[in-house]
Each structure stands twice: as C-alpha cells, then as structure tokens.
Amino acid sequence: MKALICNEPGSLALIDRPAPLRGDAEVLVRIRHVGICGTDFHIFGGKHPFLEYPRVMGHELSGTVQEAPEGSDLKPGDPVYIVPYLSCGDCQACRIGLTNACRNIRVLGVHTDGGMAELISVPAQNVIPTGGIDLRDAAMIEFLAIGAHGVARGHIGARDRVLVTGAGPIGMSAIIFAKARGAHVTVMDTREDRLAFATDGLGADASVIATSDDAARLAEGDGFDVVIDATGAAPPIERGFAFLAHGARYVLLSVVRQDISFSDPEFHKREATLIASRNALPADFAEVVAQMQAGRVPTQALNTHRGPLADGVALFQDWSRPQAGVIKAILDL
C-alpha cells in the first residue's frame, strides 16, 4: 500500500509498505480523507517534542470499513471516522471515563503511525459510523471535537461573554461550539484575515486585533465570563488572565512546553477557575456530528485546500507556508 512518511524534519516521501494485518478486536479501514493538523506541520518542521522519526502522520481520518471482527455492527463499505486516541482502558483516568487523558495514551500519527496511508487497523471502539456525514467533512470531526471539548469544559451557556484568543483552526472550532450554545463571542488574533473569517464565516460577534493597546482596552470593564486560549504560545496565555471577569473560567486549549505564570492576588481576587482541556471525549465527537447534521458547521468554508495523497510531498511543502492561507487542508485517497 502507499503511505506518506516523514523520515526526518523537512523530509517526506511517498513509499510502498506492507498493508497492516487486522487484529482480533480491530477494524481494518480504507482511508479516504486525512485532515492536516497543526501537529502534522510541527512534526514536518521538527517542532514536536514527543515524537520519534520516521513517522506516518495523520490523525484526522475518515474512510470505509474494509474488514471488521465477527459479530461487529460494522460491515465492509460502511463510512466511518476514526477517534485517534488509543487509550489503555486500565489506568485511573480511563477507569473514571477520562480516556482523553489516559496515562498511557497513544495518538495515531504521533506516538504510533497514523492514517496518511491507504489502510489502517485500529481498535474497534475507535471506529465510529459517520451518521450520514459526507466522508470529506468527517475528516474534520476530530479537530472540531477539540473545540467542542473545550467549550464543554468551560460550561459555556447562552448568558456567557466569551473571548477566544487565537483564530487558528482550534480557535475557530471553539467559536463554532460557543456560538452553538448561544454565547456572545469575541475573537482576538494578530491576523485580520482570520478575524474577518471568524466574524463573517463563523458568526463571532466581535473581533479585536491583538496589540498591546487593544489588549489593554479589552482588560477594562467587567472582563469576560469565559476566556479560551488557542494561541499555542506562553505570552498570550499569560496575558489572558487580565481578561477574566470576577468568577470567570479560563480554558487552556493550548499546551506549551514552558512554564506559565500569573498574578496570584489578581487570580484569587477574581475567584477565577483555570481549566485544562485535552483532546476530546466520545460525547464531544457526537456533539460535532450532531451540529454537522444540523447544518451549523460551515465545512465547505473551513476546508480551504485539498489534494491527492500522491501529491502529498509537494502539497505539504506548499501548505506549510503561512502565505498559503490554509485553514483546513485535506488529503484525498
């Protein structure tokens, strides 16, 4: 079978490799579409801290069932998406239902080879019927579930004033699901094109260019009931504490390698809550599918770039450039 492999930072190759053998409790899936994530670009650029090369990337996956275990509800040809978090089922986190925070988690395309290949075999519980969602759209379910999980972690409701910092794909997913709950959403970013898309295409209520003056203006007044950081950088995460209203929740969708710091007196004075949001749970994936079925996710607008796996080497080089204007790129097989 064909697979796109990252041999080392900056080096991709389309290779032939043996097709995987299906395990007893696994489903063999023929991959049809692969969403390209910021994680994939970090792997390609040599910026991922927890990865060994060579690696077949790809964790935003949709396809059709090739083989399923005897007795499975799935049958060959069924359209499915893949939950890429392989949890152990035995650790304390798994025992309380936090499979997204499994102590021994393996993420497809990161800790183990992923789906930029014609076939992949994964545990049956990780293969989910699309519910009628178009297969190309289904390749975007995983990244959207990240935002849906963060919104759920923040307990966002219709009366909340929400600030989303960072208008990349993950920030956009947070905007979509905060708006689905009826919240008033302001988005802040350094890029005017991303802000325009967030307001015109996603329904954000207001936008702010991230400069020191605008940040100071945002920090005035009552602040926001919920702040969601999706910047992926420590300085804006630290600055985000200033935007919290009294009693607010601060949801960190971003994760950074370095320590972050904040004013403890200010944090206590506001009796704020700091919330980590990692990966997503089955309920979040189901929420994404439900909102897609209801027509509340602008999938065509989000999917700005696509092309065949056979051209993946050249496409990755092009799509990794900021000037390419990628929101969500998808490889087709």
Short mmCIF file of C-alpha atoms in Angstrom, two decimals, residues 164-175 186-199 202 204 207-208 228-232 302 326-327:
data_model
loop_
_atom_site.label_atom_id
_atom_site.label_comp_id
_atom_site.label_asym_id
_atom_site.label_seq_id
_atom_site.Cartn_x
_atom_site.Cartn_y
_atom_site.Cartn_z
CA VAL A 164 -11.40 33.26 22.17
CA THR A 165 -7.74 34.16 21.77
CA GLY A 166 -6.17 32.67 18.67
CA ALA A 167 -8.21 32.25 15.47
CA GLY A 168 -6.49 29.22 14.00
CA PRO A 169 -8.49 26.05 13.31
CA ILE A 170 -8.76 25.08 17.00
CA GLY A 171 -9.85 28.57 17.99
CA MET A 172 -12.35 28.52 15.15
CA SER A 173 -13.78 25.25 16.43
CA ALA A 174 -14.22 26.84 19.86
CA ILE A 175 -16.05 29.77 18.27
CA THR A 186 -15.33 37.93 20.79
CA VAL A 187 -12.25 36.67 18.97
CA MET A 188 -8.72 38.09 19.19
CA ASP A 189 -5.84 37.36 16.81
CA THR A 190 -2.94 39.07 15.08
CA ARG A 191 -4.25 38.30 11.58
CA GLU A 192 -7.00 40.42 10.10
CA ASP A 193 -7.95 37.73 7.54
CA ARG A 194 -8.56 35.18 10.31
CA LEU A 195 -10.64 37.70 12.26
CA ALA A 196 -12.72 38.50 9.18
CA PHE A 197 -13.40 34.80 8.62
CA ALA A 198 -14.33 34.33 12.29
CA THR A 199 -16.96 37.09 12.13
CA LEU A 202 -18.36 31.62 11.79
CA ALA A 204 -18.34 35.62 16.01
CA SER A 207 -13.13 40.83 16.80
CA VAL A 208 -10.01 42.51 18.14
CA ILE A 228 -10.48 30.26 25.80
CA ASP A 229 -6.84 30.32 24.75
CA ALA A 230 -5.99 28.69 21.43
CA THR A 231 -2.80 30.59 20.64
CA GLY A 232 -0.24 27.89 21.41
CA LEU A 302 -13.31 25.53 6.64
CA VAL A 326 -4.67 27.29 4.89
CA ILE A 327 -7.46 26.89 7.40
#
